[in-house]
Amino acid sequence: MPKAGIIYNDVKPIAGRVAIELKDQLTAAGWDVCMTASIGGILGYSNPDSPVCHTPISGLTPPGFDSDMRFAVVLGGDGTVLAASRQVAPSGVPLLTVNTGHMGFLTETYLNQLPTAMEQVMEGHYEIEDRAMLNVQVWRGDSVLWEALCLNEMVLHREPLTSMCHFEIEIGRHAAVDIAADGVIVSTPTGSTAYSLSAGGPVIAPGVPVLQLVPICPHSLASRALVFPDHEPVNIYPVNIPRLVMVVDGNGGCFVLSEDRVYLRRSEYKARFIRLQPPEFFRILREKLGWGLPHIAKPSSVELP
């Protein structure tokens, strides 16, 4: 019996309703179905009184979501996709992402197209696009305080008010650099269209094997976004700051003290997305962000007399 999964945003009633309907349809068609809420992929926050909030990366995988599962359907918006990718990346389950939210930059199809999409997926007529992920850890001495898989970005900044921070950053074997800014972002190509884009970073096509470092409101004109190979790990040391806040993928993180070290590296796990047609990144940029749309009238091709 083939096995499929459903991951849904249980905060949105429509996602929960469609999840139950889809489970009944798949079960009637002879599929073994595992269903779970995306809240299981929400990272959560540590706090100063209890800084250790360490859930192993593999501990987020729901029961039944293993390598025998052919695919999983994700019902929600971009936040749900981010959470679901953390839940299933260790088992390599491909995700069909269905938009029930607003922007849906990471989603593949819409609810009104779900019946056709399911028929195509159940027949195996699709491609799989792999997206790189980051392993993010906070170390204090020889102990890991917190870790997570990251599909978009890691952000490190001061709280509760925005103000200048100093960071010493080591990339691979290169000499450490000092950056003074309101914060720093380390982003994957997938995350290059999210927070780092708003902070002035470049858009990077998903298949390019790089990461980028983006200072947030840097103090110096010389501190600008840096793109570097994704096989090089990154160590970030806060300098002379009592406490910073680290946020991963916008939905979880921890406090980082001056004696801590943030360590990032490309994960051995990947987010695997089902594509119903060959991926076309520029089309998504155009449809979702308006990139490349004409802003002036083009001259007519008709020759005047």
Short mmCIF file of C-alpha atoms in Angstrom, two decimals:
data_model
loop_
_atom_site.label_atom_id
_atom_site.label_comp_id
_atom_site.label_asym_id
_atom_site.label_seq_id
_atom_site.Cartn_x
_atom_site.Cartn_y
_atom_site.Cartn_z
CA MET A 1 0.00 0.00 0.00
CA PRO A 2 1.51 3.36 -1.02
CA LYS A 3 1.91 5.96 1.71
CA ALA A 4 1.36 9.72 1.62
CA GLY A 5 1.40 12.48 4.19
CA ILE A 6 -0.56 15.65 4.91
CA ILE A 7 0.83 18.62 6.83
CA TYR A 8 -1.60 21.46 7.46
CA ASN A 9 -1.81 24.78 9.27
CA ASP A 10 -4.23 24.03 12.12
CA VAL A 11 -4.74 27.75 12.76
CA LYS A 12 -6.54 28.12 9.43
CA PRO A 13 -9.94 26.38 9.35
CA ILE A 14 -9.90 25.97 5.59
CA ALA A 15 -6.56 24.13 5.72
CA GLY A 16 -7.89 21.76 8.39
CA ARG A 17 -11.08 21.09 6.45
CA VAL A 18 -9.25 20.37 3.19
CA ALA A 19 -6.77 18.14 5.05
CA ILE A 20 -9.58 15.89 6.32
CA GLU A 21 -11.24 15.77 2.91
CA LEU A 22 -7.94 14.93 1.22
CA LYS A 23 -7.17 12.20 3.73
CA ASP A 24 -10.56 10.57 3.08
CA GLN A 25 -10.00 10.74 -0.69
CA LEU A 26 -6.52 9.21 -0.51
CA THR A 27 -7.66 6.49 1.89
CA ALA A 28 -10.54 5.58 -0.43
CA ALA A 29 -8.04 5.33 -3.28
CA GLY A 30 -5.99 2.77 -1.35
CA TRP A 31 -3.32 5.01 0.19
CA ASP A 32 -1.99 4.81 3.73
CA VAL A 33 -2.17 8.41 4.99
CA CYS A 34 -0.33 10.08 7.89
CA MET A 35 -1.56 13.53 8.93
CA THR A 36 0.00 16.12 11.23
CA ALA A 37 -0.16 19.83 11.98
CA SER A 38 2.67 22.14 10.94
CA ILE A 39 2.95 23.43 14.51
CA GLY A 40 5.28 20.48 15.09
CA GLY A 41 7.86 22.26 12.93
CA ILE A 42 7.64 25.56 14.81
CA LEU A 43 10.95 26.04 16.56
CA GLY A 44 9.94 27.98 19.66
CA TYR A 45 12.06 30.34 21.72
CA SER A 46 14.37 29.96 24.65
CA ASN A 47 14.46 32.65 27.34
CA PRO A 48 17.12 34.14 29.64
CA ASP A 49 16.01 32.03 32.61
CA SER A 50 16.18 28.86 30.55
CA PRO A 51 18.61 29.41 27.66
CA VAL A 52 18.79 25.78 26.62
CA CYS A 53 15.97 24.95 24.20
CA HIS A 54 17.59 22.12 22.32
CA THR A 55 15.34 19.88 20.25
CA PRO A 56 17.45 17.69 17.97
CA ILE A 57 16.79 18.35 14.30
CA SER A 58 15.57 14.80 13.74
CA GLY A 59 13.21 15.15 16.71
CA LEU A 60 10.80 17.30 14.69
CA THR A 61 9.90 14.51 12.25
CA PRO A 62 6.29 13.36 12.86
CA PRO A 63 5.54 9.65 13.34
CA GLY A 64 5.13 7.82 10.06
CA PHE A 65 6.87 10.44 7.92
CA ASP A 66 9.73 8.19 6.85
CA SER A 67 11.57 7.26 3.67
CA ASP A 68 8.72 4.95 2.62
CA MET A 69 6.42 7.96 2.17
CA ARG A 70 6.11 8.87 -1.50
CA PHE A 71 5.07 12.48 -0.93
CA ALA A 72 3.39 14.82 1.52
CA VAL A 73 0.86 17.58 0.79
CA VAL A 74 1.39 20.87 2.65
CA LEU A 75 -1.70 23.05 3.16
CA GLY A 76 -0.93 26.60 4.26
CA GLY A 77 1.17 29.63 3.44
CA ASP A 78 4.91 30.23 3.33
CA GLY A 79 5.27 29.84 7.11
CA THR A 80 3.65 26.42 6.92
CA VAL A 81 6.03 25.43 4.13
CA LEU A 82 9.03 26.51 6.21
CA ALA A 83 7.79 24.49 9.20
CA ALA A 84 6.97 21.44 7.08
CA SER A 85 10.38 21.46 5.42
CA ARG A 86 12.02 21.15 8.84
CA GLN A 87 9.68 18.32 9.79
CA VAL A 88 10.40 16.08 6.80
CA ALA A 89 13.85 17.08 5.50
CA PRO A 90 15.64 14.36 7.53
CA SER A 91 13.51 11.67 5.88
CA GLY A 92 13.69 13.17 2.37
CA VAL A 93 9.94 13.27 1.74
CA PRO A 94 9.00 15.42 -1.31
CA LEU A 95 6.44 18.15 -0.59
CA LEU A 96 3.52 19.29 -2.74
CA THR A 97 2.88 22.77 -1.37
CA VAL A 98 -0.66 24.19 -1.68
CA ASN A 99 -1.32 27.86 -0.96
CA THR A 100 -4.08 28.69 1.51
CA GLY A 101 -2.33 31.88 2.64
CA HIS A 102 -1.47 35.21 1.03
CA MET A 103 1.86 35.59 -0.80
CA GLY A 104 2.56 31.90 -1.29
CA PHE A 105 6.03 32.51 -2.70
CA LEU A 106 7.12 28.98 -1.76
CA THR A 107 3.93 27.21 -2.77
CA GLU A 108 3.43 25.27 -6.00
CA THR A 109 -0.33 25.33 -6.53
CA TYR A 110 -3.66 26.65 -5.21
CA LEU A 111 -6.69 25.03 -3.61
CA ASN A 112 -8.81 25.34 -6.74
CA GLN A 113 -6.14 23.40 -8.65
CA LEU A 114 -5.65 20.71 -6.00
CA PRO A 115 -7.74 17.91 -7.64
CA THR A 116 -5.77 18.15 -10.88
CA ALA A 117 -2.47 18.45 -9.00
CA MET A 118 -3.24 15.36 -6.89
CA GLU A 119 -4.08 13.31 -9.94
CA GLN A 120 -0.78 14.29 -11.53
CA VAL A 121 1.24 13.56 -8.36
CA MET A 122 -0.43 10.21 -7.68
CA GLU A 123 0.49 9.14 -11.20
CA GLY A 124 4.10 10.22 -10.59
CA HIS A 125 4.12 12.92 -13.28
CA TYR A 126 6.23 15.58 -11.60
CA GLU A 127 9.77 16.77 -10.99
CA ILE A 128 11.54 17.24 -7.67
CA GLU A 129 13.49 20.40 -6.96
CA ASP A 130 16.00 20.26 -4.10
CA ARG A 131 16.63 23.40 -2.04
CA ALA A 132 19.67 23.83 0.21
CA MET A 133 19.15 24.24 3.95
CA LEU A 134 21.33 25.52 6.78
CA ASN A 135 22.17 23.87 10.07
CA VAL A 136 22.14 26.65 12.69
CA GLN A 137 23.61 26.11 16.14
CA VAL A 138 24.35 28.24 19.19
CA TRP A 139 27.37 27.07 21.17
CA ARG A 140 28.46 28.02 24.66
CA GLY A 141 31.84 26.47 25.27
CA ASP A 142 31.56 22.81 24.30
CA SER A 143 27.75 22.64 24.58
CA VAL A 144 25.05 23.17 21.96
CA LEU A 145 22.30 25.33 23.46
CA TRP A 146 20.01 25.45 20.45
CA GLU A 147 19.89 24.15 16.89
CA ALA A 148 17.56 24.12 13.92
CA LEU A 149 17.26 23.52 10.21
CA CYS A 150 16.85 26.71 8.25
CA LEU A 151 15.41 27.09 4.74
CA ASN A 152 15.34 30.89 4.49
CA GLU A 153 17.63 32.78 6.84
CA MET A 154 19.16 33.28 10.25
CA VAL A 155 18.91 36.81 11.71
CA LEU A 156 20.98 38.05 14.65
CA HIS A 157 20.10 41.44 16.15
CA ARG A 158 19.82 43.43 19.37
CA GLU A 159 16.68 43.69 21.49
CA PRO A 160 14.38 45.20 22.63
CA LEU A 161 15.33 48.34 20.68
CA THR A 162 17.29 48.51 17.44
CA SER A 163 20.80 49.88 17.93
CA MET A 164 24.34 49.35 16.70
CA CYS A 165 25.93 45.95 17.27
CA HIS A 166 29.44 44.70 16.55
CA PHE A 167 30.10 41.24 15.18
CA GLU A 168 33.27 39.29 14.44
CA ILE A 169 32.50 36.92 11.59
CA GLU A 170 34.62 34.07 10.26
CA ILE A 171 33.75 32.49 6.91
CA GLY A 172 35.61 29.26 6.23
CA ARG A 173 39.36 29.68 6.63
CA HIS A 174 39.28 33.37 5.75
CA ALA A 175 40.38 36.03 8.20
CA ALA A 176 37.70 37.30 10.59
CA VAL A 177 35.91 40.52 9.65
CA ASP A 178 34.31 43.10 11.91
CA ILE A 179 30.85 44.37 11.04
CA ALA A 180 29.00 47.18 12.81
CA ALA A 181 25.28 47.11 12.01
CA ASP A 182 21.83 46.78 13.52
CA GLY A 183 22.13 43.06 12.85
CA VAL A 184 23.26 40.47 10.33
CA ILE A 185 21.47 37.99 8.10
CA VAL A 186 22.87 34.74 6.73
CA SER A 187 20.62 33.54 3.93
CA THR A 188 20.24 30.60 1.58
CA PRO A 189 19.32 31.20 -2.08
CA THR A 190 15.72 30.39 -1.14
CA GLY A 191 15.85 33.08 1.53
CA SER A 192 17.37 35.64 -0.83
CA THR A 193 13.84 36.76 -1.77
CA ALA A 194 12.80 37.20 1.86
CA TYR A 195 14.32 39.34 4.64
CA SER A 196 17.73 39.67 2.98
CA LEU A 197 16.12 41.17 -0.13
CA SER A 198 14.43 43.83 2.00
CA ALA A 199 17.80 44.53 3.65
CA GLY A 200 19.46 45.17 0.29
CA GLY A 201 20.81 41.74 -0.59
CA PRO A 202 20.74 40.32 -4.12
CA VAL A 203 18.27 37.79 -5.47
CA ILE A 204 20.00 34.42 -5.97
CA ALA A 205 18.59 31.66 -8.16
CA PRO A 206 17.80 28.50 -6.15
CA GLY A 207 20.34 26.22 -7.85
CA VAL A 208 23.40 28.39 -7.19
CA PRO A 209 25.57 26.75 -4.46
CA VAL A 210 26.16 29.88 -2.38
CA LEU A 211 25.13 31.61 0.83
CA GLN A 212 24.98 35.32 1.50
CA LEU A 213 25.81 37.54 4.46
CA VAL A 214 23.78 40.76 4.65
CA PRO A 215 24.38 43.47 7.29
CA ILE A 216 21.19 45.20 8.46
CA CYS A 217 21.57 49.00 8.27
CA PRO A 218 25.40 48.86 8.42
CA HIS A 219 27.40 51.69 9.96
CA SER A 220 29.92 51.73 7.10
CA LEU A 221 29.48 52.08 3.35
CA ALA A 222 32.07 49.31 3.05
CA SER A 223 29.81 46.77 4.78
CA ARG A 224 27.59 45.38 2.07
CA ALA A 225 26.11 42.02 1.16
CA LEU A 226 28.64 39.24 0.56
CA VAL A 227 28.00 36.08 -1.48
CA PHE A 228 30.27 33.11 -0.78
CA PRO A 229 30.42 29.34 -1.49
CA ASP A 230 27.99 27.31 0.60
CA HIS A 231 30.61 24.71 1.53
CA GLU A 232 32.28 27.26 3.83
CA PRO A 233 30.96 27.30 7.42
CA VAL A 234 30.27 30.55 9.25
CA ASN A 235 31.06 31.48 12.86
CA ILE A 236 29.58 34.67 14.34
CA TYR A 237 30.81 36.12 17.63
CA PRO A 238 28.91 39.01 19.25
CA VAL A 239 31.30 41.70 20.56
CA ASN A 240 30.64 43.81 23.67
CA ILE A 241 26.91 43.19 23.61
CA PRO A 242 25.11 41.93 26.75
CA ARG A 243 22.52 39.99 24.80
CA LEU A 244 21.34 39.46 21.22
CA VAL A 245 18.33 37.69 19.74
CA MET A 246 18.68 35.10 17.01
CA VAL A 247 15.64 34.29 14.85
CA VAL A 248 15.54 31.46 12.31
CA ASP A 249 13.02 31.47 9.45
CA GLY A 250 10.97 34.08 11.30
CA ASN A 251 9.37 31.71 13.79
CA GLY A 252 11.83 30.67 16.46
CA GLY A 253 15.16 31.34 18.02
CA CYS A 254 17.09 32.04 21.16
CA PHE A 255 19.10 34.61 23.07
CA VAL A 256 22.79 34.85 22.26
CA LEU A 257 25.15 36.14 24.93
CA SER A 258 28.58 37.68 24.48
CA GLU A 259 30.26 34.36 25.40
CA ASP A 260 28.26 32.42 22.79
CA ARG A 261 29.07 31.49 19.20
CA VAL A 262 26.60 31.10 16.33
CA TYR A 263 27.70 28.39 13.93
CA LEU A 264 26.14 27.86 10.51
CA ARG A 265 26.88 25.32 7.80
CA ARG A 266 25.10 23.85 4.82
CA SER A 267 22.98 20.98 6.06
CA GLU A 268 23.27 17.44 4.78
CA TYR A 269 19.47 17.55 4.51
CA LYS A 270 17.58 19.27 1.71
CA ALA A 271 14.07 20.55 1.29
CA ARG A 272 12.52 18.62 -1.59
CA PHE A 273 9.65 20.29 -3.47
CA ILE A 274 7.36 18.71 -6.04
CA ARG A 275 7.13 20.75 -9.24
CA LEU A 276 4.16 20.07 -11.50
CA GLN A 277 5.98 21.74 -14.39
CA PRO A 278 9.66 22.51 -14.95
CA PRO A 279 10.77 25.13 -12.38
CA GLU A 280 10.90 28.65 -13.80
CA PHE A 281 12.31 30.99 -11.17
CA PHE A 282 12.01 34.20 -13.22
CA ARG A 283 8.30 33.56 -13.73
CA ILE A 284 7.81 33.30 -9.97
CA LEU A 285 9.76 36.52 -9.44
CA ARG A 286 7.59 38.25 -12.01
CA GLU A 287 4.28 36.94 -10.66
CA LYS A 288 4.97 37.32 -6.94
CA LEU A 289 7.35 40.31 -6.75
CA GLY A 290 6.76 42.10 -10.05
CA TRP A 291 10.39 41.64 -11.14
CA GLY A 292 11.05 42.39 -14.81
CA LEU A 293 7.62 43.81 -15.60
CA PRO A 294 7.68 46.70 -18.11
CA HIS A 295 7.14 50.13 -16.54
CA ILE A 296 7.10 52.18 -19.73
CA ALA A 297 5.25 51.90 -23.01
CA LYS A 298 7.28 50.17 -25.67
CA PRO A 299 7.37 51.65 -29.17
CA SER A 300 4.97 50.13 -31.63
CA SER A 301 6.35 47.74 -34.20
CA VAL A 302 4.01 49.24 -36.81
CA GLU A 303 5.87 51.49 -39.22
CA LEU A 304 4.43 54.96 -39.60
CA PRO A 305 3.91 56.35 -43.14
#
